[in-house]
mmCIF file of C-alpha atoms and ligand atoms in Angstrom:
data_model
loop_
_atom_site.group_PDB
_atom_site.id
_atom_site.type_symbol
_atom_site.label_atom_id
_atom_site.label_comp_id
_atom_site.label_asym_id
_atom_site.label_seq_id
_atom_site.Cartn_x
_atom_site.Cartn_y
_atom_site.Cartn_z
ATOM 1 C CA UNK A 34 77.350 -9.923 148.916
ATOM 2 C CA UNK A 35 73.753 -8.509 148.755
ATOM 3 C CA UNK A 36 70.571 -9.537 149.438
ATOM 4 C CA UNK A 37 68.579 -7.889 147.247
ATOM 5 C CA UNK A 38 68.471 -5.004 144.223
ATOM 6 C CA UNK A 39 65.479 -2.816 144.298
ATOM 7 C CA UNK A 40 64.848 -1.409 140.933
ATOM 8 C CA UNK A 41 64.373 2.216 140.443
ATOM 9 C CA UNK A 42 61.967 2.885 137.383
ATOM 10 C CA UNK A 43 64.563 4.736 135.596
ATOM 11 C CA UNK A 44 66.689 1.974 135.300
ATOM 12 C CA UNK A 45 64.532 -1.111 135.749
ATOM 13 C CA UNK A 46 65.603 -3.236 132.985
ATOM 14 C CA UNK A 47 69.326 -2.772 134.187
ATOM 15 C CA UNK A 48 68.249 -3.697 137.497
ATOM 16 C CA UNK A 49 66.567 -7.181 136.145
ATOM 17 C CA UNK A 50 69.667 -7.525 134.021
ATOM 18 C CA UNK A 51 71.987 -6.876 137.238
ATOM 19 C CA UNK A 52 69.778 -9.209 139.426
ATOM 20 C CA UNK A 53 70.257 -12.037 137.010
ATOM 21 C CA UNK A 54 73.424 -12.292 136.785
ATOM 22 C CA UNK A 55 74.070 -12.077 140.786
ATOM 23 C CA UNK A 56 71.318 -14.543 141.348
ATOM 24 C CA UNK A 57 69.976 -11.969 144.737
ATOM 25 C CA UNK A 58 65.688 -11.200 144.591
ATOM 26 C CA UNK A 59 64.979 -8.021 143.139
ATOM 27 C CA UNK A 60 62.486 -5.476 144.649
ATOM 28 C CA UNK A 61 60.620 -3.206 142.418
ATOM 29 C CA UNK A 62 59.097 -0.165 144.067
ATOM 30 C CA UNK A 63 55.698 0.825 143.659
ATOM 31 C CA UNK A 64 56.179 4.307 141.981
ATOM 32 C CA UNK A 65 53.296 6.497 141.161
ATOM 33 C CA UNK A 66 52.587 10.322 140.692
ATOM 34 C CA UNK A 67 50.457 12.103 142.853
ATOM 35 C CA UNK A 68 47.866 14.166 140.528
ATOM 36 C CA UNK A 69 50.137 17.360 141.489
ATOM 37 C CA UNK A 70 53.251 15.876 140.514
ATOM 38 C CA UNK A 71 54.526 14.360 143.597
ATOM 39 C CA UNK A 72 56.051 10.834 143.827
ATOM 40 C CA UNK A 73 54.758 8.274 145.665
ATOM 41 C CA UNK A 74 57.233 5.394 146.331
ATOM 42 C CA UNK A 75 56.330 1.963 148.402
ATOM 43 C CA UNK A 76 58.567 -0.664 149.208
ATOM 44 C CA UNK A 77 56.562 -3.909 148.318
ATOM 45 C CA UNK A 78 59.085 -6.298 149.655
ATOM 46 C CA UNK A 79 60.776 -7.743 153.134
ATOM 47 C CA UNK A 80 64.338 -5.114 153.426
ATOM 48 C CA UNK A 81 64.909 -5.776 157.306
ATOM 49 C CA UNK A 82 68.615 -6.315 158.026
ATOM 50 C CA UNK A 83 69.162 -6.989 154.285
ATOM 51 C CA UNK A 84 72.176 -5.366 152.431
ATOM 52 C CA UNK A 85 70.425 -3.759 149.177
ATOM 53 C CA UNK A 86 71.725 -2.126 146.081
ATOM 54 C CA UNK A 87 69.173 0.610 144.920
ATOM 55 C CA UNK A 88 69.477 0.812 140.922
ATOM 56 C CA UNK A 89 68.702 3.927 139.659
ATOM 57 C CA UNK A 90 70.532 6.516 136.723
ATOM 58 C CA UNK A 91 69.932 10.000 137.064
ATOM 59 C CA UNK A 92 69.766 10.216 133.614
ATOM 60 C CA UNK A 93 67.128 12.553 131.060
ATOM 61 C CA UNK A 94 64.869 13.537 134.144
ATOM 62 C CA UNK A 95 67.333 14.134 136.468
ATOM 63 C CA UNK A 96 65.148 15.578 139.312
ATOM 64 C CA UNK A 97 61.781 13.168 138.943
ATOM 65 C CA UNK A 98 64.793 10.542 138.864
ATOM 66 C CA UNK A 99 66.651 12.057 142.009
ATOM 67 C CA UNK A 100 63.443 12.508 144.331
ATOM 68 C CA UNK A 101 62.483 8.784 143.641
ATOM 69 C CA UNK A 102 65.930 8.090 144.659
ATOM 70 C CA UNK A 103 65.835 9.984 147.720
ATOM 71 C CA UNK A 104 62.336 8.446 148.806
ATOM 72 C CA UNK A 105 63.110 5.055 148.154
ATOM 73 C CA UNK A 106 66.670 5.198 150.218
ATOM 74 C CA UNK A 107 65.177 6.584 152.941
ATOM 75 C CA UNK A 108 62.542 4.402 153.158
ATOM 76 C CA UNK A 109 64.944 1.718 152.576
ATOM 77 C CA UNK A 110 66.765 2.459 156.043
ATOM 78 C CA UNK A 111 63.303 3.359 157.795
ATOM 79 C CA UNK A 112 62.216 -0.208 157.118
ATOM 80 C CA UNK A 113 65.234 -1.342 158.629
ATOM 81 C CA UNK A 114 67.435 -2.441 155.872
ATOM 82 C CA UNK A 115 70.926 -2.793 157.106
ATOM 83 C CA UNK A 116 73.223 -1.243 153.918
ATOM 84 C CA UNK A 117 72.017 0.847 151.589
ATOM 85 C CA UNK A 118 74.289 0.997 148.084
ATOM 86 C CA UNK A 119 73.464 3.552 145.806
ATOM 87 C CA UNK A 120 73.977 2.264 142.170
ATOM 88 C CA UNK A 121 74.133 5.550 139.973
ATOM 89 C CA UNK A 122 75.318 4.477 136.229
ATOM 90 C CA UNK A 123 74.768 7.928 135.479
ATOM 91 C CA UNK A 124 75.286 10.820 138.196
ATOM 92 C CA UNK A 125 73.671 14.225 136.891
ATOM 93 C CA UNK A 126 74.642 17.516 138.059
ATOM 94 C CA UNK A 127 78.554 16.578 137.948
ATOM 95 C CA UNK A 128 79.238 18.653 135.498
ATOM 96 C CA UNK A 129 78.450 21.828 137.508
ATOM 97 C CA UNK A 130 81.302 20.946 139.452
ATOM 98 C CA UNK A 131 82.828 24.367 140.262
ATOM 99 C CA UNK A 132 81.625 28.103 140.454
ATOM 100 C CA UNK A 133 82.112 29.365 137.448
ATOM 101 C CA UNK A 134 80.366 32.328 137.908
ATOM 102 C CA UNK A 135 80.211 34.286 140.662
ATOM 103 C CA UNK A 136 77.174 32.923 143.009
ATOM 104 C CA UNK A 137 76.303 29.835 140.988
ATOM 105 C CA UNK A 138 75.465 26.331 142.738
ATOM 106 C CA UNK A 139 77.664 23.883 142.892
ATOM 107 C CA UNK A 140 75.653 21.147 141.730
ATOM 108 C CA UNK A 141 77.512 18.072 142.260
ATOM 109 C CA UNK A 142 78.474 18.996 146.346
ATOM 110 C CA UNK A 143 75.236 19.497 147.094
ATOM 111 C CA UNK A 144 73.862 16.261 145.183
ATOM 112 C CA UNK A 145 75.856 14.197 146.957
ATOM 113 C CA UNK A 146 75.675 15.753 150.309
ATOM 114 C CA UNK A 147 71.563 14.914 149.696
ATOM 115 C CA UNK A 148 72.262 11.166 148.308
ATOM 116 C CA UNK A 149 74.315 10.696 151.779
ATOM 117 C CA UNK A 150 71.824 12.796 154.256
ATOM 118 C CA UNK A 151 69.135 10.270 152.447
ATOM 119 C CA UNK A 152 70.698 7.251 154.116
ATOM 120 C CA UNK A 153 72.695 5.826 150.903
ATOM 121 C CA UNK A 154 76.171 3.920 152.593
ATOM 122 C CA UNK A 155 78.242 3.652 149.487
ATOM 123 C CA UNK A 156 77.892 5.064 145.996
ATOM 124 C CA UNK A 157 78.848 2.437 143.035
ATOM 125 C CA UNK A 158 78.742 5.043 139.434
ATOM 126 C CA UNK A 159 80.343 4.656 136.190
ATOM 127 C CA UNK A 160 82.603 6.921 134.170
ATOM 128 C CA UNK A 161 81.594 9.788 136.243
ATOM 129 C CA UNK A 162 82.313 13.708 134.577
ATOM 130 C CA UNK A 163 84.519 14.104 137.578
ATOM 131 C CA UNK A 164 87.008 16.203 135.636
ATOM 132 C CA UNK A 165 88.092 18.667 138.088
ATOM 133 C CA UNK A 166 87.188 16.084 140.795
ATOM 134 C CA UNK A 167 90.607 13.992 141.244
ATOM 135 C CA UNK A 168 89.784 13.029 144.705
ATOM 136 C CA UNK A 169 85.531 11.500 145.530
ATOM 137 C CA UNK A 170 86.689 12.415 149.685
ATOM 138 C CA UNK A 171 86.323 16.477 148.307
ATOM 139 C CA UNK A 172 83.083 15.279 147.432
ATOM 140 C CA UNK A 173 81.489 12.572 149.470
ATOM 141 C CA UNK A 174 82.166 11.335 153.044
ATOM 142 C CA UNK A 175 80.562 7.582 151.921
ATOM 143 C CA UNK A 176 83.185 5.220 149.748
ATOM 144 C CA UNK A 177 82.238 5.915 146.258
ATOM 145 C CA UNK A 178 83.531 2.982 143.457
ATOM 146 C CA UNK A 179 83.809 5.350 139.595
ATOM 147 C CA UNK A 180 83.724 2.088 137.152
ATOM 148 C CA UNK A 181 84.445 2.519 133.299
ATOM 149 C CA UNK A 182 82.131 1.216 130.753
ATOM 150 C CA UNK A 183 84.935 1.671 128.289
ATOM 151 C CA UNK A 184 86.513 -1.177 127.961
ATOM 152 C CA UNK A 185 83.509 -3.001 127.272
ATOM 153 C CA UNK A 186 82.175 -0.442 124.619
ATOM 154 C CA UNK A 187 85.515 -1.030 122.552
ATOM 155 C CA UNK A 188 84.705 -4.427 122.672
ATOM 156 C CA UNK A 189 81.646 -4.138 121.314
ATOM 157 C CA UNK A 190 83.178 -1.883 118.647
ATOM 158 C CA UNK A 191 86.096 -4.716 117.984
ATOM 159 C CA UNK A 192 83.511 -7.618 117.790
ATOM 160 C CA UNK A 193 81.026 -5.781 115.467
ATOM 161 C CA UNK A 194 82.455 -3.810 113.061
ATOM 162 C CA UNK A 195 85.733 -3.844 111.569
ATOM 163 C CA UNK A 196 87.843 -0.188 112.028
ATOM 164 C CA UNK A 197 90.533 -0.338 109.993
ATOM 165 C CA UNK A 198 94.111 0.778 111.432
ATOM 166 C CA UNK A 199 92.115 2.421 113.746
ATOM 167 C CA UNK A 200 93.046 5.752 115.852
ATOM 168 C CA UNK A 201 91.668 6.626 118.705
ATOM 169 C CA UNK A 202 90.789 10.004 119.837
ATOM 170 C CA UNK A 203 89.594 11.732 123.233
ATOM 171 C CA UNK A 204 87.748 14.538 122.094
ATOM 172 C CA UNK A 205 88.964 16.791 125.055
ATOM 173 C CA UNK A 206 91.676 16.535 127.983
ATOM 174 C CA UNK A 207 89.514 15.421 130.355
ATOM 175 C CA UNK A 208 88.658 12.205 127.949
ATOM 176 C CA UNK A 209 92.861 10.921 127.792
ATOM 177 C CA UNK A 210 92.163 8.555 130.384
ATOM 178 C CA UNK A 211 89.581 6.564 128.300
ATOM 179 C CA UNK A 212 91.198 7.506 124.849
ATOM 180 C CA UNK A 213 94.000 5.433 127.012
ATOM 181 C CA UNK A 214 91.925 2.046 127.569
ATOM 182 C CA UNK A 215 90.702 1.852 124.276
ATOM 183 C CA UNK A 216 94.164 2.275 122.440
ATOM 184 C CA UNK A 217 95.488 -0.106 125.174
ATOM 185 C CA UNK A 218 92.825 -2.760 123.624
ATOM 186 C CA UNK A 219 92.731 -1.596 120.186
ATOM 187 C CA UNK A 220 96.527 -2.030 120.483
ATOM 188 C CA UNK A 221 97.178 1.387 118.465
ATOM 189 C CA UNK A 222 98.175 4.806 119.295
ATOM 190 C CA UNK A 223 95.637 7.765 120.321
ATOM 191 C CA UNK A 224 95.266 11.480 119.948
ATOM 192 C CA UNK A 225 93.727 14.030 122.403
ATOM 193 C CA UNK A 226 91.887 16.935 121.098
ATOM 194 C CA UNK A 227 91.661 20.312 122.528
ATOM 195 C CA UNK A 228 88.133 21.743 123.268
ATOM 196 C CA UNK A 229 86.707 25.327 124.386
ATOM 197 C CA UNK A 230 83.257 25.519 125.490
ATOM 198 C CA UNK A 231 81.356 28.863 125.522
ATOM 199 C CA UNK A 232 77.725 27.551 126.340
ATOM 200 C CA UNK A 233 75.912 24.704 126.765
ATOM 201 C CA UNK A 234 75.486 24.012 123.156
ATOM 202 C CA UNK A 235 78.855 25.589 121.819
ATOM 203 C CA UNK A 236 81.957 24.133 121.657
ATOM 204 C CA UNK A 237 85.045 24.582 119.388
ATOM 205 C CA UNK A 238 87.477 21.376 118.910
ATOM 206 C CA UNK A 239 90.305 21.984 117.686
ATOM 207 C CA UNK A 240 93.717 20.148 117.038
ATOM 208 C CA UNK A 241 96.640 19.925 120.200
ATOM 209 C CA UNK A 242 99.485 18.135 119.200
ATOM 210 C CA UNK A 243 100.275 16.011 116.112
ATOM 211 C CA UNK A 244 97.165 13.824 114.542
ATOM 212 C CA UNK A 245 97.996 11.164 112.479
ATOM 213 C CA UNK A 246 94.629 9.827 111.340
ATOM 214 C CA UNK A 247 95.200 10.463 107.199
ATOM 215 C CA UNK A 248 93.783 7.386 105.587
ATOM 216 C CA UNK A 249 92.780 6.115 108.841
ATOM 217 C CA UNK A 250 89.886 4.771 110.523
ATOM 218 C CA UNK A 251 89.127 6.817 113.853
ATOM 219 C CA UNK A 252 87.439 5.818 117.140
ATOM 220 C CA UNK A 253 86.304 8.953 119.149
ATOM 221 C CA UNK A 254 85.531 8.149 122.660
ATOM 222 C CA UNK A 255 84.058 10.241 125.574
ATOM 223 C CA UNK A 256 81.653 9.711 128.542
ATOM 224 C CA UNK A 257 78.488 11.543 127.479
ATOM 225 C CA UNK A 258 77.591 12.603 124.307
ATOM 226 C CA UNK A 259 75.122 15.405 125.101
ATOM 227 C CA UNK A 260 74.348 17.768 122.390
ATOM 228 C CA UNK A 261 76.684 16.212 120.131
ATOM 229 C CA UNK A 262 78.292 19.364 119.574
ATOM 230 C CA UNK A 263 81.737 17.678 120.910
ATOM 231 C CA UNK A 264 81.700 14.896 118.383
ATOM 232 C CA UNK A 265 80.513 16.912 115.706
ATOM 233 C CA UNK A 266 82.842 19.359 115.815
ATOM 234 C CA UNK A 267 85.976 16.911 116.773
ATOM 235 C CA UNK A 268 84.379 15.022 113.544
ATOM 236 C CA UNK A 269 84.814 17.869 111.059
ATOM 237 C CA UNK A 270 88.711 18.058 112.403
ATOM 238 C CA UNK A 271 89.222 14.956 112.312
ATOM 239 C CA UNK A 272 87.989 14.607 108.617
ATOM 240 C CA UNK A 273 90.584 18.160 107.279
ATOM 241 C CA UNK A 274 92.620 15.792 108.396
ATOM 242 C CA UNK A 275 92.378 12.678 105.881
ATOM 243 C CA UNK A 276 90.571 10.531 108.201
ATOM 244 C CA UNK A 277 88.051 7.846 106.746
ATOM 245 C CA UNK A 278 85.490 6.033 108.276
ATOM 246 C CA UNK A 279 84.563 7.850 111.608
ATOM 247 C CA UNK A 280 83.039 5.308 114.683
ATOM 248 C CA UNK A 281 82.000 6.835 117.547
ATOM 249 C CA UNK A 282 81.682 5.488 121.398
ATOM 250 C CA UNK A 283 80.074 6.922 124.815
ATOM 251 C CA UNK A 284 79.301 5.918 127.984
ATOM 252 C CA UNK A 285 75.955 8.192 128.446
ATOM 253 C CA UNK A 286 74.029 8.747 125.284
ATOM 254 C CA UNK A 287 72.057 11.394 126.958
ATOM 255 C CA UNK A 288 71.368 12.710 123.114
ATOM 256 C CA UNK A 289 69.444 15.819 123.093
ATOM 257 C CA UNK A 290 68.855 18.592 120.679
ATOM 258 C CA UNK A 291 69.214 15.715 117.893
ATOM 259 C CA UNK A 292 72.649 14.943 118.395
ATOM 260 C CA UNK A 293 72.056 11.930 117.325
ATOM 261 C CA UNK A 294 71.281 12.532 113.728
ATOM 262 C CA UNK A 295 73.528 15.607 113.670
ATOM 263 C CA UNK A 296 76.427 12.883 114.466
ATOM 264 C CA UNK A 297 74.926 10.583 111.361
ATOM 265 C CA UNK A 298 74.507 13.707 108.907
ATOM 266 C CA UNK A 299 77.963 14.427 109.719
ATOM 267 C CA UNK A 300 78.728 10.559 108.144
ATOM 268 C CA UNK A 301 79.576 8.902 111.276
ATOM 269 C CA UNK A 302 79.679 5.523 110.579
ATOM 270 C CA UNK A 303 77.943 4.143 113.535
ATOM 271 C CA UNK A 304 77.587 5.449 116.948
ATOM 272 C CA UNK A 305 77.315 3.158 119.967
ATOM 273 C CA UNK A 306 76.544 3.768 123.773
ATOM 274 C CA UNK A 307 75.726 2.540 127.381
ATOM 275 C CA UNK A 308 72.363 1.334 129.303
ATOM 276 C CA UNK A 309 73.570 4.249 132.141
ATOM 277 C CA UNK A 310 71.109 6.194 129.861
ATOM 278 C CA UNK A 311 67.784 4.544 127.777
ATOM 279 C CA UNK A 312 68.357 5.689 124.203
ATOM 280 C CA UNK A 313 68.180 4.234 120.728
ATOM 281 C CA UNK A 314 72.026 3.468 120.778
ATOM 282 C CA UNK A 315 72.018 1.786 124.569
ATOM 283 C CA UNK A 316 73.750 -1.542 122.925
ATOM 284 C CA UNK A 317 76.169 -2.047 125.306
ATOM 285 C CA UNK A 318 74.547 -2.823 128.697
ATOM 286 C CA UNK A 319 77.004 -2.070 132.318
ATOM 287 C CA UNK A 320 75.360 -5.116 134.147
ATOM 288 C CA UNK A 321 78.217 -7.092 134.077
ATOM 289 C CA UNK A 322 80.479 -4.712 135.299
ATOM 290 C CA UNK A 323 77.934 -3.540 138.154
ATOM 291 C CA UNK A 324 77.694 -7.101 139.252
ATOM 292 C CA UNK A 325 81.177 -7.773 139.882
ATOM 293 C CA UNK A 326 82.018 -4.728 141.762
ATOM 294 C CA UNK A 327 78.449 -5.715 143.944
ATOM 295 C CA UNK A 328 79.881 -9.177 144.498
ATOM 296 C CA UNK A 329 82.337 -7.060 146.710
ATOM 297 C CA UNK A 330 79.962 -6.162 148.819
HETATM 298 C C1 LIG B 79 82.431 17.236 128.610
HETATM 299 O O1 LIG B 79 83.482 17.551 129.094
HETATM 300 C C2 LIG B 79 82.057 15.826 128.337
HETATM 301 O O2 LIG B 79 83.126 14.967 128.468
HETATM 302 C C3 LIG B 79 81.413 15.689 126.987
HETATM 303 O O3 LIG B 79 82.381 15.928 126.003
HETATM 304 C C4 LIG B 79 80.263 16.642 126.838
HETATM 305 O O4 LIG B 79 79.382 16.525 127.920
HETATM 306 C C5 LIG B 79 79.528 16.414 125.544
HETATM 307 O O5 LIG B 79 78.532 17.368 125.420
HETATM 308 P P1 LIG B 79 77.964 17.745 124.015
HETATM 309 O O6 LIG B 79 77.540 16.471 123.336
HETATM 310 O O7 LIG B 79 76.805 18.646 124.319
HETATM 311 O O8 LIG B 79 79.037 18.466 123.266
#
């Protein structure tokens, strides 16, 4: 087990949260900007020959959020702390997971080539874009645990509010795999839809196979809602097609550009998210599951 969780001040609150339910201290960093812009990070707490977990999503500021993360590991292992595990509910840049065009970065390599050089051990994320990543060795050279946050998000849905003959639908291929878990607890069938994306901000959903959603209650699920352009889109489908009340899950409400209201205009009936990401829909919170894969530790 642990000794400690130091709380980056991205995802404090989920550090407390996390802390609490292991029972370990938790550290918080002294963070501060420099009046250029550079971080300052100290360590206010005893790390020597302590096993820590370092808390911090990469979420809405990805690179103030990153650099924190960097300093604070490396500090971590400078002050002598035995194991260093990187807890990273949401891990920006994997979506820039190829080269798509010709002399492009490829984000995520070279993110987590700097998350190892920086002295992190083992990598603990959840519901990772990884969609053309099928094996974390092509990635990382540390162990690297991808939870889901799905399960409990359909939970939420179940104990809340009451979907009627529900359907569940991935938006895109690369969401089956979740679209799977919550049909699984739902007990009911699901649908994939099929997606092109042209730009950051333009996507085109359209219909694969058979979708039998007429008269139905539907339950979209997918790890980040972004733009919203996904959900919106798989929503006006989804709707041609007879479907009724639309509720809609995600892992990572990043929520920019408004998606959030676009999703309501559109007559969502409610849409529900994670703590990976601080946002008005965070309802769902991935403590739990973050402290039982620590307890392996
Ligand atoms: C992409 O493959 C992801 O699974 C999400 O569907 C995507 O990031 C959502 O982005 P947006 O909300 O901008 O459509």
């Amino acid at each position: 087990m642990i000794d400690a969780i130091i709380s980056g001040s991205y995802s404090d609150v989920l550090a407390i949260k996390t802390a609490r339910i292991l029972g370990v201290e938790l550290i918080k960093p002294e963070v501060k900007k420099f009046p250029d812009g550079e971080t300052y990070v100290r360590i206010t707490g005893p790390v020597e020959g302590k096993k820590v977990a370092v808390i911090q999503s990469m979420a809405q500021y990805p690179n103030e959020n990153l650099i924190e993360y960097f300093l604070t590991v490396n500090t971590l292992k400078d002050l002598g702390a035995k194991e260093v595990i990187g807890v990273i509910p949401y891990f920006a840049y994997a979506r820039q997971d190829e080269r798509f065009k010709e002399g492009e970065a490829i984000s995520l390599k070279i993110i987590a080539y700097l998350i190892e050089k920086a002295g992190t051990d083992a990598v603990i994320t959840v519901d990772m874009h990884r969609h053309r990543v099928s094996d974390m060795s092509d990635i990382f050279s540390i162990p690297v645990t991808d939870l889901s946050a799905v399960s409990e998000l359909t939970r939420y849905m179940m104990k809340y509010y009451n979907m009627e003959n529900p359907a569940v639908i991935g938006p895109d291929a690369e969401s089956e795999a979740w679209a799977k878990i919550a049909a699984k607890i739902l007990n009911t069938d699901y649908y994939i839809l099929s997606k092109q994306r042209f730009s950051g901000t333009e996507v085109k959903v359209s219909v694969k196979d058979k979708l039998n959603v007429e008269g139905r209650d539907v339950f979209i699920v997918d790890d980040i809602i972004s733009t919203g352009g996904t959900i919106v889109n798989a929503m006006e489908i989804l709707k041609e097609h007879g479907a009724k009340d639309v509720y809609v899950a995600c892992t990572h409400p990043i929520l920019v550009m408004h998606a959030l209201a676009k999703i309501y205009e559109k007559g969502a009936k409610v849409v529900i998210g994670t703590d990976t990401v601080n946002s008005p829909i965070s309802f769902v919170s991935v403590a739990p599951v973050i402290a039982e894969e620590l307890k392996k530790y």
